[in-house]
Amino acid sequence: MSSIRSTEWIALVDVNNFYASCERVFRPDLRTASICILSNNDGCVIARSQEAKDLGFKMGDIFHHIQDKISETGTKVFSSNYPLYGDMSDRAVSVYRQFTPQIEVYSIDESFLSLQGPDLVELGREIKYRTMRDTGLPVCVGIAKTKTLAKIANRIAKKNPEHGGVFLLEAEDKAQLQKIENADIWGISRRLTPKLQEMGIYNALDLASADPKKIRSKFNVVLERMIYELNGQSCLELEEVAPIKKGIMVSRGFGRYLDDYRKVQESVATYASRAGEKMRSQNLAANKLTTFLRTSPHGKDQMFYSNSFSITFPEATFDTTLITKAAWYCLKKIYRQGLKYQKAGVFLDGLVDADKTQQDFFFKPDTGKSKKLMSVLDKLNKDHGRDVVRFAGCGVDADWKMRQRMVSPKYTTRWADMPDVF
Ligand SMILES: [Mg+2]
């Protein structure tokens, strides 16, 4: 069943309080501060430092409800700064790659590493040390024979400081497994727990000892595999190559309601550009584009309106000029005069490898030229900061944009924001 040889172990390396830790790297004065990160438009809390968690700030707290508490506790608040977080994530992964070529980047702050060696705890400590030394990010390392156990090992490392942030979990360690509740097992939703409890399964040890066949018939094959995984038998392989994304979506709420066609057009052009840029960074091209638009579902003075329109390109494209034209064409089909809009978005679909696009006999844009133009555009924006060069259709002042008033500098991705070190 397993393709991973038994001498190989799996480490889950997870950055502690990732967004808050990224903000801290360039602000050493905040090393012990309570930090909250806000969602787009500065609406609610989406990430917290440990100190903020200890003070009782919760995920989803509405920003303007907690302002008193923020000032009373001296909590530092940031708007989310995704260019910074994405870049710090890449840096951490490049440190992990020094230890093994076999990595699955599972999320922005979590990676699975395939490891071998005589002293894996020591290796885990080295990963932790070097990630801190080279990126400034604190991580915990959980090591075990399977991904499911590595997740649990990581949790143990994080919750129990006496392990120094690194924990190796043997499948035979019943005492540890018993402490892990169902809902804390990777892939088990809170919804499943009552049904498991009915069968007398309260924790990871109970589940590990359950009858796989019975679990399969009562639940599904996913949960059956979980039993093998908890017993140290690997069923979930490392997915080293990220699968081609199903689609790329760029969609945001506006900073205020818009009833001006030109402004909505600007926003759609901006989202189309961003989607094109994201797509090209993965060397993909899209076959299909959808624009959607809606009013607020909570609006009191007008009825709710939501609509979308799609077109299929004659051949897959990565060219922002075509993507923007298509997005505007779709917008025109769904825009209703006299409504106040709250959100629009562009979705690119049917993604294929940009080098293997099917040529349409009747539709022959100069792809060589367009490819060159797009790569120059992307390079300028990458080197000199986002939107140094952009299409006129995106507008100049972009006053429809969401407000992000407390965003930190893009320390690592924008020359002008590079920190000075004296
Ligand atoms: Mg994390």
Short mmCIF file of C-alpha atoms and ligand atoms in Angstrom, two decimals:
data_model
loop_
_atom_site.label_atom_id
_atom_site.label_comp_id
_atom_site.label_asym_id
_atom_site.label_seq_id
_atom_site.Cartn_x
_atom_site.Cartn_y
_atom_site.Cartn_z
CA MET A 1 0.00 0.00 0.00
CA SER A 2 2.74 2.42 0.91
CA SER A 3 5.28 3.76 -1.51
CA ILE A 4 7.32 5.31 1.25
CA ARG A 5 10.07 2.98 2.40
CA SER A 6 10.07 2.16 6.05
CA THR A 7 13.38 3.89 6.74
CA GLU A 8 11.77 7.15 5.73
CA TRP A 9 9.98 9.42 8.11
CA ILE A 10 7.74 12.38 7.54
CA ALA A 11 8.19 15.73 9.25
CA LEU A 12 5.50 18.36 9.33
CA VAL A 13 7.14 21.77 9.67
CA ASP A 14 4.67 24.47 10.63
CA VAL A 15 5.39 28.14 11.26
CA ASN A 16 3.98 29.29 14.59
CA ASN A 17 1.35 32.04 14.28
CA PHE A 18 2.51 32.58 10.73
CA TYR A 19 1.14 36.03 9.77
CA ALA A 20 2.01 37.57 13.12
CA SER A 21 5.50 36.02 12.95
CA CYS A 22 6.04 37.50 9.46
CA GLU A 23 5.14 40.96 10.76
CA ARG A 24 7.60 40.48 13.61
CA VAL A 25 10.60 39.59 11.47
CA PHE A 26 11.08 43.21 10.45
CA ARG A 27 9.78 44.71 13.67
CA PRO A 28 11.91 43.26 16.44
CA ASP A 29 10.32 45.78 18.78
CA LEU A 30 7.16 43.66 18.54
CA ARG A 31 8.88 40.45 19.64
CA THR A 32 6.66 40.03 22.68
CA ALA A 33 3.74 42.21 21.56
CA SER A 34 0.15 41.16 21.19
CA ILE A 35 -0.53 41.31 17.41
CA CYS A 36 -3.76 40.95 15.44
CA ILE A 37 -3.96 40.75 11.63
CA LEU A 38 -7.13 41.91 9.90
CA SER A 39 -8.96 40.56 6.86
CA ASN A 40 -9.31 42.41 3.58
CA ASN A 41 -10.93 45.77 4.11
CA ASP A 42 -9.80 45.63 7.75
CA GLY A 43 -13.05 43.91 8.71
CA CYS A 44 -12.18 41.24 11.26
CA VAL A 45 -9.33 39.37 12.93
CA ILE A 46 -7.86 36.55 10.83
CA ALA A 47 -4.59 35.84 12.66
CA ARG A 48 -3.12 36.46 16.09
CA SER A 49 0.18 36.21 17.91
CA GLN A 50 0.27 33.92 20.93
CA GLU A 51 0.06 36.97 23.18
CA ALA A 52 -3.13 38.12 21.45
CA LYS A 53 -4.60 34.63 21.82
CA ASP A 54 -3.74 34.68 25.52
CA LEU A 55 -5.48 38.05 25.89
CA GLY A 56 -8.66 36.51 24.53
CA PHE A 57 -8.76 37.94 21.00
CA LYS A 58 -10.67 35.50 18.80
CA MET A 59 -10.62 34.64 15.11
CA GLY A 60 -13.40 36.57 13.41
CA ASP A 61 -13.60 39.33 16.04
CA ILE A 62 -15.06 42.40 14.33
CA PHE A 63 -12.39 45.10 14.31
CA HIS A 64 -14.59 48.01 15.37
CA HIS A 65 -16.03 45.95 18.25
CA ILE A 66 -12.63 45.36 19.81
CA GLN A 67 -11.03 48.76 19.46
CA ASP A 68 -11.26 49.54 23.18
CA LYS A 69 -9.65 46.27 24.10
CA ILE A 70 -6.93 46.87 21.51
CA SER A 71 -5.92 50.19 22.99
CA GLU A 72 -6.26 48.97 26.61
CA THR A 73 -3.96 46.02 25.95
CA GLY A 74 -1.55 47.86 23.64
CA THR A 75 -2.24 45.33 20.91
CA LYS A 76 -0.64 46.11 17.55
CA VAL A 77 -2.98 45.74 14.57
CA PHE A 78 -1.99 45.10 10.95
CA SER A 79 -3.93 44.92 7.71
CA SER A 80 -3.09 41.70 5.89
CA ASN A 81 0.04 41.94 3.75
CA TYR A 82 -0.08 38.92 1.43
CA PRO A 83 2.95 39.83 -0.70
CA LEU A 84 5.03 39.73 2.49
CA TYR A 85 3.49 36.47 3.77
CA GLY A 86 3.82 34.72 0.40
CA ASP A 87 7.46 35.69 0.07
CA MET A 88 8.33 34.68 3.65
CA SER A 89 6.66 31.34 2.99
CA ASP A 90 8.88 30.78 -0.08
CA ARG A 91 11.95 31.63 1.98
CA ALA A 92 11.05 29.09 4.66
CA VAL A 93 10.51 26.38 2.04
CA SER A 94 13.90 27.11 0.50
CA VAL A 95 15.47 26.42 3.91
CA TYR A 96 13.57 23.10 4.17
CA ARG A 97 14.88 22.14 0.71
CA GLN A 98 18.40 22.13 2.10
CA PHE A 99 17.38 19.08 4.14
CA THR A 100 15.50 17.02 1.56
CA PRO A 101 14.42 17.26 -2.07
CA GLN A 102 11.12 15.56 -1.20
CA ILE A 103 8.74 18.23 0.02
CA GLU A 104 5.03 18.80 -0.16
CA VAL A 105 4.19 22.46 0.39
CA TYR A 106 0.83 21.85 2.02
CA SER A 107 -0.20 25.41 2.79
CA ILE A 108 1.33 28.85 3.17
CA ASP A 109 2.82 27.88 6.54
CA GLU A 110 2.96 24.08 6.53
CA SER A 111 5.19 21.66 4.62
CA PHE A 112 5.66 17.91 4.77
CA LEU A 113 9.27 16.75 4.42
CA SER A 114 10.46 13.24 3.80
CA LEU A 115 13.42 12.61 6.12
CA GLN A 116 15.94 9.88 6.82
CA GLY A 117 18.74 9.68 9.31
CA PRO A 118 20.00 8.17 12.52
CA ASP A 119 18.87 11.01 14.79
CA LEU A 120 15.70 12.59 13.49
CA VAL A 121 15.00 14.69 16.56
CA GLU A 122 18.42 16.29 16.12
CA LEU A 123 17.62 16.85 12.43
CA GLY A 124 14.31 18.44 13.41
CA ARG A 125 16.13 20.78 15.78
CA GLU A 126 18.50 21.73 12.98
CA ILE A 127 15.56 22.54 10.68
CA LYS A 128 14.04 24.69 13.40
CA TYR A 129 17.32 26.45 14.14
CA ARG A 130 18.20 27.18 10.53
CA THR A 131 14.71 28.40 9.62
CA MET A 132 14.95 30.90 12.46
CA ARG A 133 18.51 31.87 11.54
CA ASP A 134 17.83 32.33 7.81
CA THR A 135 14.28 33.69 7.79
CA GLY A 136 13.50 34.84 11.33
CA LEU A 137 10.44 32.56 11.47
CA PRO A 138 9.76 30.25 14.44
CA VAL A 139 8.62 26.74 13.51
CA CYS A 140 7.57 23.53 15.23
CA VAL A 141 8.54 20.16 13.79
CA GLY A 142 6.48 16.99 14.21
CA ILE A 143 8.08 13.76 13.03
CA ALA A 144 6.40 10.39 12.50
CA LYS A 145 5.93 7.52 10.05
CA THR A 146 2.82 8.96 8.38
CA LYS A 147 1.38 12.34 7.53
CA THR A 148 -1.51 11.92 9.95
CA LEU A 149 0.85 11.07 12.81
CA ALA A 150 3.23 13.88 11.81
CA LYS A 151 0.32 16.31 12.16
CA ILE A 152 -0.33 15.01 15.65
CA ALA A 153 3.38 15.12 16.51
CA ASN A 154 3.46 18.76 15.42
CA ARG A 155 0.52 19.55 17.65
CA ILE A 156 2.27 17.94 20.60
CA ALA A 157 5.45 19.92 19.85
CA LYS A 158 3.46 23.14 19.74
CA LYS A 159 1.37 22.59 22.86
CA ASN A 160 4.15 21.31 25.10
CA PRO A 161 7.09 23.71 25.33
CA GLU A 162 9.19 21.14 27.22
CA HIS A 163 9.87 19.41 23.88
CA GLY A 164 11.59 22.51 22.52
CA GLY A 165 9.38 22.67 19.43
CA VAL A 166 10.38 19.25 18.05
CA PHE A 167 8.58 15.99 18.73
CA LEU A 168 8.96 12.51 17.29
CA LEU A 169 5.85 10.39 17.68
CA GLU A 170 5.99 6.60 17.47
CA ALA A 171 2.78 4.87 16.43
CA GLU A 172 3.15 2.74 19.56
CA ASP A 173 3.01 5.76 21.87
CA LYS A 174 -0.46 5.03 23.23
CA ALA A 175 -0.29 7.59 26.00
CA GLN A 176 0.18 10.42 23.50
CA LEU A 177 -2.48 9.19 21.08
CA GLN A 178 -4.98 8.94 23.89
CA LYS A 179 -4.61 12.65 24.59
CA ILE A 180 -5.64 13.64 21.05
CA GLU A 181 -9.38 14.19 20.71
CA ASN A 182 -11.21 13.19 17.53
CA ALA A 183 -11.69 16.75 16.29
CA ASP A 184 -7.96 17.38 16.64
CA ILE A 185 -7.08 14.58 14.23
CA TRP A 186 -6.21 15.85 10.76
CA GLY A 187 -9.19 15.47 8.44
CA ILE A 188 -11.81 14.71 11.07
CA SER A 189 -14.44 17.39 11.21
CA ARG A 190 -16.26 18.39 14.34
CA ARG A 191 -19.40 17.17 12.60
CA LEU A 192 -18.12 13.58 12.64
CA THR A 193 -17.26 13.42 16.30
CA PRO A 194 -20.73 12.62 17.74
CA LYS A 195 -21.07 9.71 15.34
CA LEU A 196 -17.64 8.42 16.33
CA GLN A 197 -18.44 8.81 20.01
CA GLU A 198 -21.54 6.67 19.54
CA MET A 199 -19.14 3.90 18.54
CA GLY A 200 -17.04 4.48 21.63
CA ILE A 201 -14.32 6.37 19.76
CA TYR A 202 -13.21 9.40 21.72
CA ASN A 203 -9.57 9.91 20.75
CA ALA A 204 -6.81 8.96 18.32
CA LEU A 205 -5.98 5.79 20.26
CA ASP A 206 -9.60 4.61 20.08
CA LEU A 207 -9.69 5.29 16.36
CA ALA A 208 -6.34 3.55 15.81
CA SER A 209 -7.77 0.43 17.49
CA ALA A 210 -11.08 0.50 15.61
CA ASP A 211 -12.00 -2.11 13.00
CA PRO A 212 -11.11 -0.66 9.58
CA LYS A 213 -13.85 -2.58 7.77
CA LYS A 214 -16.50 -1.41 10.17
CA ILE A 215 -15.34 2.19 9.87
CA ARG A 216 -15.36 1.94 6.11
CA SER A 217 -18.93 0.68 5.99
CA LYS A 218 -20.19 3.23 8.53
CA PHE A 219 -18.21 6.18 7.14
CA ASN A 220 -15.94 6.01 4.11
CA VAL A 221 -12.60 4.89 2.76
CA VAL A 222 -10.95 8.15 3.86
CA LEU A 223 -11.59 7.37 7.50
CA GLU A 224 -10.53 3.76 6.99
CA ARG A 225 -7.17 4.98 5.68
CA MET A 226 -6.88 7.19 8.74
CA ILE A 227 -6.80 4.05 10.90
CA TYR A 228 -3.85 2.65 8.98
CA GLU A 229 -2.13 6.02 9.11
CA LEU A 230 -2.59 6.20 12.89
CA ASN A 231 -0.98 2.77 13.13
CA GLY A 232 2.11 4.01 11.32
CA GLN A 233 1.22 2.53 7.95
CA SER A 234 1.51 5.27 5.35
CA CYS A 235 -1.43 5.65 2.95
CA LEU A 236 -1.12 9.33 2.08
CA GLU A 237 1.84 10.03 -0.13
CA LEU A 238 3.72 13.29 -0.33
CA GLU A 239 2.29 15.32 -3.17
CA GLU A 240 5.52 16.88 -4.33
CA VAL A 241 4.15 18.33 -7.53
CA ALA A 242 1.36 20.74 -6.87
CA PRO A 243 -1.56 19.67 -9.03
CA ILE A 244 -2.65 22.16 -11.68
CA LYS A 245 -5.06 24.52 -10.05
CA LYS A 246 -8.68 24.13 -10.98
CA GLY A 247 -9.10 27.83 -11.47
CA ILE A 248 -7.84 31.23 -10.46
CA MET A 249 -10.25 33.57 -8.77
CA VAL A 250 -9.66 37.21 -7.99
CA SER A 251 -12.57 38.82 -6.26
CA ARG A 252 -12.91 41.54 -3.69
CA GLY A 253 -15.58 43.63 -2.06
CA PHE A 254 -15.45 47.33 -2.87
CA GLY A 255 -14.53 49.91 -0.26
CA ARG A 256 -17.97 51.44 -0.78
CA TYR A 257 -21.05 50.58 -2.85
CA LEU A 258 -20.57 51.47 -6.54
CA ASP A 259 -23.26 52.61 -8.95
CA ASP A 260 -20.90 54.02 -11.58
CA TYR A 261 -20.27 51.70 -14.53
CA ARG A 262 -16.83 53.15 -15.17
CA LYS A 263 -15.69 52.39 -11.62
CA VAL A 264 -17.00 48.86 -11.75
CA GLN A 265 -15.18 48.45 -15.06
CA GLU A 266 -11.95 49.65 -13.47
CA SER A 267 -12.29 47.13 -10.67
CA VAL A 268 -12.96 44.30 -13.11
CA ALA A 269 -9.93 45.29 -15.20
CA THR A 270 -7.79 45.30 -12.06
CA TYR A 271 -9.00 41.83 -11.01
CA ALA A 272 -8.48 40.56 -14.57
CA SER A 273 -4.89 41.87 -14.57
CA ARG A 274 -4.21 40.27 -11.22
CA ALA A 275 -5.69 36.95 -12.32
CA GLY A 276 -3.58 37.05 -15.50
CA GLU A 277 -0.46 37.77 -13.48
CA LYS A 278 -1.17 34.90 -11.07
CA MET A 279 -1.76 32.57 -13.98
CA ARG A 280 1.45 33.51 -15.79
CA SER A 281 3.48 33.07 -12.63
CA GLN A 282 2.51 29.38 -12.84
CA ASN A 283 3.03 29.26 -16.61
CA LEU A 284 -0.63 28.54 -17.24
CA ALA A 285 -3.16 29.74 -19.80
CA ALA A 286 -6.95 29.89 -19.47
CA ASN A 287 -9.61 28.54 -21.77
CA LYS A 288 -12.52 30.17 -20.04
CA LEU A 289 -13.30 33.37 -18.18
CA THR A 290 -16.18 34.32 -15.92
CA THR A 291 -17.01 37.76 -14.57
CA PHE A 292 -19.43 38.05 -11.72
CA LEU A 293 -21.03 40.95 -9.97
CA ARG A 294 -23.36 41.36 -7.04
CA THR A 295 -25.03 43.80 -4.73
CA SER A 296 -24.90 43.42 -0.96
CA PRO A 297 -27.01 40.53 0.36
CA HIS A 298 -27.76 42.72 3.39
CA GLY A 299 -28.74 45.88 1.49
CA LYS A 300 -31.93 47.46 2.81
CA ASP A 301 -32.78 49.94 0.04
CA GLN A 302 -32.59 47.56 -2.93
CA MET A 303 -33.19 43.91 -3.76
CA PHE A 304 -30.31 41.51 -3.97
CA TYR A 305 -28.87 41.05 -7.44
CA SER A 306 -26.12 38.61 -8.37
CA ASN A 307 -25.15 37.44 -11.81
CA SER A 308 -22.27 36.05 -13.83
CA PHE A 309 -21.38 35.55 -17.46
CA SER A 310 -18.72 33.34 -19.03
CA ILE A 311 -16.99 33.12 -22.32
CA THR A 312 -14.66 30.54 -23.79
CA PHE A 313 -11.56 31.78 -25.60
CA PRO A 314 -10.94 30.53 -29.14
CA GLU A 315 -7.66 29.30 -27.75
CA ALA A 316 -6.16 29.27 -24.27
CA THR A 317 -4.62 32.63 -23.42
CA PHE A 318 -2.37 34.24 -20.85
CA ASP A 319 -2.54 37.74 -22.33
CA THR A 320 -3.90 40.41 -20.00
CA THR A 321 -5.17 42.48 -22.92
CA LEU A 322 -7.43 39.65 -24.08
CA ILE A 323 -8.38 38.68 -20.55
CA THR A 324 -9.43 42.25 -19.74
CA LYS A 325 -11.44 42.61 -22.95
CA ALA A 326 -13.21 39.34 -22.20
CA ALA A 327 -13.89 40.36 -18.60
CA TRP A 328 -15.42 43.65 -19.76
CA TYR A 329 -17.50 41.91 -22.39
CA CYS A 330 -18.95 39.63 -19.69
CA LEU A 331 -19.48 42.56 -17.34
CA LYS A 332 -21.53 44.37 -19.95
CA LYS A 333 -23.86 41.36 -20.14
CA ILE A 334 -24.65 41.37 -16.45
CA TYR A 335 -24.45 45.03 -15.43
CA ARG A 336 -27.82 46.53 -14.52
CA GLN A 337 -28.07 50.28 -14.38
CA GLY A 338 -29.27 51.86 -11.14
CA LEU A 339 -28.05 49.24 -8.69
CA LYS A 340 -25.41 49.74 -6.04
CA TYR A 341 -22.80 47.01 -6.30
CA GLN A 342 -20.75 45.60 -3.49
CA LYS A 343 -18.49 43.03 -5.10
CA ALA A 344 -17.13 41.85 -8.42
CA GLY A 345 -14.74 39.14 -9.47
CA VAL A 346 -12.99 37.41 -12.33
CA PHE A 347 -12.52 33.66 -12.54
CA LEU A 348 -10.12 31.98 -14.97
CA ASP A 349 -10.92 28.41 -15.70
CA GLY A 350 -9.87 25.48 -17.87
CA LEU A 351 -6.21 26.09 -17.07
CA VAL A 352 -3.58 24.40 -19.18
CA ASP A 353 0.18 24.48 -19.50
CA ALA A 354 0.93 27.72 -21.38
CA ASP A 355 3.52 25.99 -23.57
CA LYS A 356 1.07 23.39 -24.77
CA THR A 357 -1.87 25.53 -25.79
CA GLN A 358 -3.90 24.36 -28.72
CA GLN A 359 -3.57 26.64 -31.73
CA ASP A 360 -6.84 27.74 -33.22
CA PHE A 361 -6.65 27.77 -36.99
CA PHE A 362 -8.71 30.94 -37.47
CA PHE A 363 -7.47 32.80 -34.46
CA LYS A 364 -3.80 33.60 -34.59
CA PRO A 365 -2.63 36.26 -32.22
CA ASP A 366 1.06 36.83 -32.26
CA THR A 367 1.71 34.73 -29.17
CA GLY A 368 5.47 35.28 -29.32
CA LYS A 369 5.05 39.01 -29.09
CA SER A 370 2.31 38.84 -26.49
CA LYS A 371 4.38 36.47 -24.37
CA LYS A 372 7.32 38.88 -24.45
CA LEU A 373 5.14 41.84 -23.56
CA MET A 374 3.54 39.98 -20.65
CA SER A 375 6.85 38.81 -19.26
CA VAL A 376 8.27 42.35 -19.39
CA LEU A 377 5.15 43.60 -17.64
CA ASP A 378 5.37 40.95 -14.91
CA LYS A 379 9.08 41.55 -14.39
CA LEU A 380 8.66 45.31 -14.00
CA ASN A 381 5.87 44.83 -11.51
CA LYS A 382 7.80 42.22 -9.61
CA ASP A 383 11.01 44.24 -9.40
CA HIS A 384 9.58 47.69 -8.82
CA GLY A 385 6.44 47.02 -6.87
CA ARG A 386 3.00 45.98 -7.86
CA ASP A 387 1.26 48.04 -10.54
CA VAL A 388 4.24 50.16 -11.57
CA VAL A 389 3.08 49.29 -15.06
CA ARG A 390 -0.55 48.52 -15.67
CA PHE A 391 -3.34 48.84 -18.13
CA ALA A 392 -5.13 52.16 -18.40
CA GLY A 393 -8.46 50.38 -17.95
CA CYS A 394 -7.62 49.72 -14.31
CA GLY A 395 -8.08 53.42 -13.55
CA VAL A 396 -5.74 55.84 -11.89
CA ASP A 397 -7.02 56.65 -8.45
CA ALA A 398 -8.80 53.33 -7.78
CA ASP A 399 -11.01 54.98 -5.17
CA TRP A 400 -13.29 51.92 -5.25
CA LYS A 401 -10.59 49.84 -3.61
CA MET A 402 -10.92 48.48 -0.13
CA ARG A 403 -9.21 50.37 2.56
CA GLN A 404 -6.27 48.81 4.28
CA ARG A 405 -5.06 51.42 6.61
CA MET A 406 -2.61 49.51 8.77
CA VAL A 407 -0.63 47.50 6.26
CA SER A 408 3.06 47.01 6.95
CA PRO A 409 5.68 47.66 4.24
CA LYS A 410 6.34 44.95 1.62
CA TYR A 411 9.79 44.48 3.11
CA THR A 412 10.87 41.62 0.90
CA THR A 413 9.12 42.20 -2.42
CA ARG A 414 9.35 45.92 -3.06
CA TRP A 415 12.64 47.80 -3.33
CA ALA A 416 11.22 51.00 -1.88
CA ASP A 417 10.03 49.12 1.21
CA MET A 418 13.30 47.40 1.95
CA PRO A 419 14.24 47.95 5.58
CA ASP A 420 17.34 50.03 6.29
CA VAL A 421 19.91 48.31 8.45
CA PHE A 422 22.50 50.46 10.14
MG MG B 1 1.07 27.63 11.51
#
